[in-house]
PDB file of C-alpha atoms in Angstrom:
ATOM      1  CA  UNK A   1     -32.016  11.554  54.961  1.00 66.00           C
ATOM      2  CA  UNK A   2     -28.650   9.774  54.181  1.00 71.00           C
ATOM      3  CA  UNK A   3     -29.920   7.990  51.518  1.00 71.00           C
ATOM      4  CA  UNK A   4     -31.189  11.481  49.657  1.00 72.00           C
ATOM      5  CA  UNK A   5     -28.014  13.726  50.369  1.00 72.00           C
ATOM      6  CA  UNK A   6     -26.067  10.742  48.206  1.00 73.00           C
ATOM      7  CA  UNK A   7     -28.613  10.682  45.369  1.00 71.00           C
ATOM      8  CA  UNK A   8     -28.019  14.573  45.599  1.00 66.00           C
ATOM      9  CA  UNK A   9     -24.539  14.106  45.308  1.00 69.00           C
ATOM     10  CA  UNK A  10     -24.599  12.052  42.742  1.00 71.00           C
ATOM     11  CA  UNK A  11     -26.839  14.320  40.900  1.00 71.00           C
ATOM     12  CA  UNK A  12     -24.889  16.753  41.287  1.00 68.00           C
ATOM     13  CA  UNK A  13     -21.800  15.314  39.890  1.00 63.00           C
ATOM     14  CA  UNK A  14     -23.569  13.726  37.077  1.00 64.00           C
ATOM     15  CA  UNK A  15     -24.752  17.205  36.043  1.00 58.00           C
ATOM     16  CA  UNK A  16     -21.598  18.592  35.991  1.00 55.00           C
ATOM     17  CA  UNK A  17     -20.062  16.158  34.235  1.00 53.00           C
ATOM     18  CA  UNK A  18     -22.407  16.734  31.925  1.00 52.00           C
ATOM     19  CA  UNK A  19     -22.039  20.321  31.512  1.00 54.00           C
ATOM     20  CA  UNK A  20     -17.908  19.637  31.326  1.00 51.00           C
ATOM     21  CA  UNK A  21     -18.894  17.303  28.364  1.00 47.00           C
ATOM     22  CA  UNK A  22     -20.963  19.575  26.631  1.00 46.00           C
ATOM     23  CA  UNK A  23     -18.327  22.301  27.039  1.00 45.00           C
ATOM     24  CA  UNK A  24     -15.557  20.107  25.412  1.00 45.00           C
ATOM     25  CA  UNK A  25     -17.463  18.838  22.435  1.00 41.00           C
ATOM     26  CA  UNK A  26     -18.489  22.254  21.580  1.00 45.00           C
ATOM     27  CA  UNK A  27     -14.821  23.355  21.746  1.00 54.00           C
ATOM     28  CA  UNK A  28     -15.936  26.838  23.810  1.00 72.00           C
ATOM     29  CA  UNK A  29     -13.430  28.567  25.664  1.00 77.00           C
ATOM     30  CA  UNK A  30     -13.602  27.835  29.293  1.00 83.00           C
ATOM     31  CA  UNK A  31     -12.127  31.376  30.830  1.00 84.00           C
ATOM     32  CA  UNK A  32      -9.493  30.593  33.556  1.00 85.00           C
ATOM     33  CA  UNK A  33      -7.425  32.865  35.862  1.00 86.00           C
ATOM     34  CA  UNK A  34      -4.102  32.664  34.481  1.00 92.00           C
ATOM     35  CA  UNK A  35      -3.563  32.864  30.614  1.00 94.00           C
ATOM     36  CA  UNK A  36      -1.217  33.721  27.795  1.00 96.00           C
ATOM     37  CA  UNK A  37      -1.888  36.705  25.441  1.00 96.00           C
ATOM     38  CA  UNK A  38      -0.759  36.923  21.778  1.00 97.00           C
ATOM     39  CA  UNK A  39      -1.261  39.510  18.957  1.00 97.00           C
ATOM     40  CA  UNK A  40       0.396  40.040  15.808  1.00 97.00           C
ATOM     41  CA  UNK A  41      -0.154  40.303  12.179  1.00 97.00           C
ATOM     42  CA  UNK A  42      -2.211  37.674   9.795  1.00 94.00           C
ATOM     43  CA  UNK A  43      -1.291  38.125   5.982  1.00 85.00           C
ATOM     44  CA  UNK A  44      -4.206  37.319   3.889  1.00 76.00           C
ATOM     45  CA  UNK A  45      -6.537  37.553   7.739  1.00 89.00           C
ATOM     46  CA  UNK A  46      -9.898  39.052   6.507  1.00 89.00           C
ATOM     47  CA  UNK A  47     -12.442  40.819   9.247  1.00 94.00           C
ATOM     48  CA  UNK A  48     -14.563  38.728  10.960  1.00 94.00           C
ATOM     49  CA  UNK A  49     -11.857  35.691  10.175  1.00 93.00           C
ATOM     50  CA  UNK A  50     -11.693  33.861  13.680  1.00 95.00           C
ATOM     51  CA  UNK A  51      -8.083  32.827  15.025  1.00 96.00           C
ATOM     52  CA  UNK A  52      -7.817  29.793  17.581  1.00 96.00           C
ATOM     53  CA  UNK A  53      -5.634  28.319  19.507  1.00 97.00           C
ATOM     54  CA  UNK A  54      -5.882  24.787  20.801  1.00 96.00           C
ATOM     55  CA  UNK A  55      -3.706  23.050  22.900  1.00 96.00           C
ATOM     56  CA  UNK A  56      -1.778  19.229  22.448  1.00 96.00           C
ATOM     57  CA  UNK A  57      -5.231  17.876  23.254  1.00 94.00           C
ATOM     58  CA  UNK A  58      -6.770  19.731  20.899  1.00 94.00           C
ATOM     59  CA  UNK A  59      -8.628  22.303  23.368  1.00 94.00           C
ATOM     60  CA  UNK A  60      -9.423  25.599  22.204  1.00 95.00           C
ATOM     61  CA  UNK A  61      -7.800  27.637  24.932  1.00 95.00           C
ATOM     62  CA  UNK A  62      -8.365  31.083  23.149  1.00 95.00           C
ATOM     63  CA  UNK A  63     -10.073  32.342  20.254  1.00 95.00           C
ATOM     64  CA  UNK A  64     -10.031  35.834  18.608  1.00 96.00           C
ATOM     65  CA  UNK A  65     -12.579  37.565  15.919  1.00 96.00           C
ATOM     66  CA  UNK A  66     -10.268  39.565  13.278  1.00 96.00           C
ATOM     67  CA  UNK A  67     -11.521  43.251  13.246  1.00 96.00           C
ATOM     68  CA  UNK A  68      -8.942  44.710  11.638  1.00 95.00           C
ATOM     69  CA  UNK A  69      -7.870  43.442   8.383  1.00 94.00           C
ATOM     70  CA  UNK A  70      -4.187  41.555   8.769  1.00 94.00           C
ATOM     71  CA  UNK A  71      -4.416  42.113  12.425  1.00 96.00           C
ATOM     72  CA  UNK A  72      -5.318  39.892  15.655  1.00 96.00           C
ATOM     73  CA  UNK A  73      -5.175  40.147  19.295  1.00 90.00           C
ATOM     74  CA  UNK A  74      -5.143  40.763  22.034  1.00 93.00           C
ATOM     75  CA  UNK A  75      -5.987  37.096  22.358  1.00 96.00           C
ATOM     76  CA  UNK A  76      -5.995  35.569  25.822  1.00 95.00           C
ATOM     77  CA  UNK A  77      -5.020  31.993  25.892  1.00 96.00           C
ATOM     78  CA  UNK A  78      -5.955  30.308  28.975  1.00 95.00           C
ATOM     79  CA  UNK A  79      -4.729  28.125  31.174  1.00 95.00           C
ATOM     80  CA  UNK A  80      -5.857  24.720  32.520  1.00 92.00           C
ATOM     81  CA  UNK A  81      -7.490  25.071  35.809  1.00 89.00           C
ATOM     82  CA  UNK A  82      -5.605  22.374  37.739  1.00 88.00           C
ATOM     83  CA  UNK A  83      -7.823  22.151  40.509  1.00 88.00           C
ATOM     84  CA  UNK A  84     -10.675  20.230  37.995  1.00 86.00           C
ATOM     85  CA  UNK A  85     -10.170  16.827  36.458  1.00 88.00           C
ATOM     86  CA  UNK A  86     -11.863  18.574  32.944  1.00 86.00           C
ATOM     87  CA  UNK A  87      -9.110  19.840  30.646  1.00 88.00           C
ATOM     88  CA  UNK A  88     -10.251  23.487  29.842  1.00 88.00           C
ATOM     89  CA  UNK A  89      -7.051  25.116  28.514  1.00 93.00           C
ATOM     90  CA  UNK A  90      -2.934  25.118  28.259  1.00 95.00           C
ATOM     91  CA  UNK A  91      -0.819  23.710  30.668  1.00 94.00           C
ATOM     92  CA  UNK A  92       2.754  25.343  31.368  1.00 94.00           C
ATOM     93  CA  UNK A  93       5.195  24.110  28.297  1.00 96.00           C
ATOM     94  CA  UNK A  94       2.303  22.692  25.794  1.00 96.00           C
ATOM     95  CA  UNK A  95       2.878  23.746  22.664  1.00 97.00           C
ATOM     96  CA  UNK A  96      -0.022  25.920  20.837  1.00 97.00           C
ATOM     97  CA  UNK A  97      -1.087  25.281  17.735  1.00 97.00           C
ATOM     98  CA  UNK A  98      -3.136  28.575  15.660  1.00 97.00           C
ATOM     99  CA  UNK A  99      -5.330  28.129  12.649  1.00 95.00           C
ATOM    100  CA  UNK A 100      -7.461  30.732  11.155  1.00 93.00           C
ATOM    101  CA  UNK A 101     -10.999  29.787  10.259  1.00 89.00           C
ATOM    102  CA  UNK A 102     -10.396  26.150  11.195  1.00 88.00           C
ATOM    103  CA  UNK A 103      -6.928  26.245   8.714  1.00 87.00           C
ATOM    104  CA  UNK A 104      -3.988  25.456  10.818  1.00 91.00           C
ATOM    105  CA  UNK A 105      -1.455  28.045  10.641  1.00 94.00           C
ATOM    106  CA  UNK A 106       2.439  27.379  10.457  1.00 93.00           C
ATOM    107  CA  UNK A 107       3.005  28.390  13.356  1.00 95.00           C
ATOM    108  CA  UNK A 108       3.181  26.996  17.121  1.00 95.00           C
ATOM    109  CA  UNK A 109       4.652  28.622  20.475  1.00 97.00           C
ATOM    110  CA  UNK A 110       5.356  27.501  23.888  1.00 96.00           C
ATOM    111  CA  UNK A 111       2.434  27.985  26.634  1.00 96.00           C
ATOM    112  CA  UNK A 112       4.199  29.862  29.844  1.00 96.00           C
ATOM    113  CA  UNK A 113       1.019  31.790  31.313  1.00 92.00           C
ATOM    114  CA  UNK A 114       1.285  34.036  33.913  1.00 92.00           C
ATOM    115  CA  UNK A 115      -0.064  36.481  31.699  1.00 93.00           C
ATOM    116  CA  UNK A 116       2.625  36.565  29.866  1.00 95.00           C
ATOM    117  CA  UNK A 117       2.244  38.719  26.630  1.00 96.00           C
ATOM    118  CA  UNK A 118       3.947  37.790  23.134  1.00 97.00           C
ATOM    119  CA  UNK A 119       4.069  39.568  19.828  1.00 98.00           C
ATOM    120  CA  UNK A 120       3.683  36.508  17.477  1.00 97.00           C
ATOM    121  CA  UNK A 121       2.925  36.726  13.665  1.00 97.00           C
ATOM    122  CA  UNK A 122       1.259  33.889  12.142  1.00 96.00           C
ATOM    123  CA  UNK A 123       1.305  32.536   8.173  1.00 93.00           C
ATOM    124  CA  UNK A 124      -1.286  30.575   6.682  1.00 86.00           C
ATOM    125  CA  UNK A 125       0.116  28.289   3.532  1.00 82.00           C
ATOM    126  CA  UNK A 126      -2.822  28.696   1.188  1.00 77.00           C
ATOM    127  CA  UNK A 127      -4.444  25.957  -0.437  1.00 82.00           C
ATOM    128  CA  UNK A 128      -5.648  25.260  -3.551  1.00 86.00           C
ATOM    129  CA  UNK A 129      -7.129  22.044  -4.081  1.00 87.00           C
ATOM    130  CA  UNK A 130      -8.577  22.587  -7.517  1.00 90.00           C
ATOM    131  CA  UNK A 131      -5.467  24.471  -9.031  1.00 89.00           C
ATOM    132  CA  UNK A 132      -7.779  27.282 -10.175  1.00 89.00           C
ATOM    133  CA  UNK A 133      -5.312  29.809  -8.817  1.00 85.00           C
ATOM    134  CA  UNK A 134      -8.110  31.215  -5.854  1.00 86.00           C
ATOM    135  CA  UNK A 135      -7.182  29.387  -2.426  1.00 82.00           C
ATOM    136  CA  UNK A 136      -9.697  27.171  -0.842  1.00 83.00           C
ATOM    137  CA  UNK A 137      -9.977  30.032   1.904  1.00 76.00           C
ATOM    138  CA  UNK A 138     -11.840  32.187  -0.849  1.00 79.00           C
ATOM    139  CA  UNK A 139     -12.578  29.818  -3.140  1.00 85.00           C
ATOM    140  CA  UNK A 140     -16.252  29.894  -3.109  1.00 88.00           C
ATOM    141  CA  UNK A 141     -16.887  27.646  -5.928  1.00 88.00           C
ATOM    142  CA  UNK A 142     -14.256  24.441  -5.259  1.00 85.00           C
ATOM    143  CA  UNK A 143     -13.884  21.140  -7.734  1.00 85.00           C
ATOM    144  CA  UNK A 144     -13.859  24.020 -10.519  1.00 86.00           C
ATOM    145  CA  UNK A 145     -12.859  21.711 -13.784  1.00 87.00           C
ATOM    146  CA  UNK A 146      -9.152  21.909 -14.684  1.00 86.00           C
ATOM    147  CA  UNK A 147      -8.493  24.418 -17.138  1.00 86.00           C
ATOM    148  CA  UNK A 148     -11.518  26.511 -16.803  1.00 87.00           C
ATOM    149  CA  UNK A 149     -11.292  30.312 -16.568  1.00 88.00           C
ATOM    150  CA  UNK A 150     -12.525  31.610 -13.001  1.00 89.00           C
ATOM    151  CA  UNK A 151     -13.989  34.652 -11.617  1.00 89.00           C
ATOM    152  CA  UNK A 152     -11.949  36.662  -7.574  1.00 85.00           C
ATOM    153  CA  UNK A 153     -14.171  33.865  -5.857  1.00 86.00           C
ATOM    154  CA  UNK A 154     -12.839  30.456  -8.097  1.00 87.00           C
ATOM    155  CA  UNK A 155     -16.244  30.099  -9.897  1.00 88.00           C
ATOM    156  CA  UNK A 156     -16.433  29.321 -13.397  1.00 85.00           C
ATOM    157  CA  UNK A 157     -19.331  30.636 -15.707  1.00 79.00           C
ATOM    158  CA  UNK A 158     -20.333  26.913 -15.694  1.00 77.00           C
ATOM    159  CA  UNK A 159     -20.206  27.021 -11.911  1.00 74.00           C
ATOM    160  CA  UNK A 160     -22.076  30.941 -11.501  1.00 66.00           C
ATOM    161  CA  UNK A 161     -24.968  30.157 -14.036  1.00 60.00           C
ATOM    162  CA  UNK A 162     -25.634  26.691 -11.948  1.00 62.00           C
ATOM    163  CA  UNK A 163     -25.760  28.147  -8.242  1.00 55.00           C
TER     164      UNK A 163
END
């Protein structure tokens, strides 16, 4: 009886572990009960652009779909649960880091929690890897050859006839 209530335990623990794994290699946000909100403007933010925030460890502690062009939040950031050995979210002080469709943003700001609430607009520095004048956020046609004339989405006529 002893002998099956530890292999139970153990079990147990194993699955959870488990599940914490799977959690933090997916990068899902694990809802806790204290978080930090943020909204604000996104220049160049498109609908249906997703905004994250990820903490020192590289968590994602809070993630927001754009639905109005330019415009996020309210985006709950959430704290680390300190009563789990599994890092799920911000701890008090870490800095948070934003980027916008997996592009880190130029901005960071201090985690305080206690559902705190802060106005907080965020810049993206566009990219343009191939120097065809479309950043790599729209550019749906990259490596375009230097000097070739491109269409809104960085595609050549070279480029459009072959996709």
């Amino acid at each position: 009886m002893k002998k099956n209530i530890i292999i139970n335990t153990i079990i147990i623990f194993m699955l959870l572990l488990v599940i914490g794994l799977v959690y933090a290699l997916n990068q899902q946000t694990i809802v806790s009960n204290d978080w930090h909100d943020f909204y604000g403007y996104i220049k160049d933010a498109k609908v249906g652009y997703v905004v994250t925030a990820k903490d020192p460890n590289g968590v994602v502690s809070g993630s927001y779909k754009i639905d109005t062009l330019g415009k996020y939040g309210f985006m709950h950031v959430y704290a680390d649960d300190p009563l789990t050995t599994l890092d799920e979210g911000a701890k008090l002080n870490d800095i948070i880091t934003f980027y916008l469709n997996g592009n880190k943003l130029n901005e960071n700001y201090t985690f305080k929690g206690n559902r705190e609430i802060t106005f907080l607009n965020l810049t993206l520095t566009l990219k343009d890897s191939d120097n065809d004048k479309v950043p790599d956020i729209y550019d749906l046609c990259p490596n375009t050859p230097k000097g070739a004339l491109v269409d809104t989405n960085g595609c050549s006529a070279k480029q459009f006839c072959e996709s």
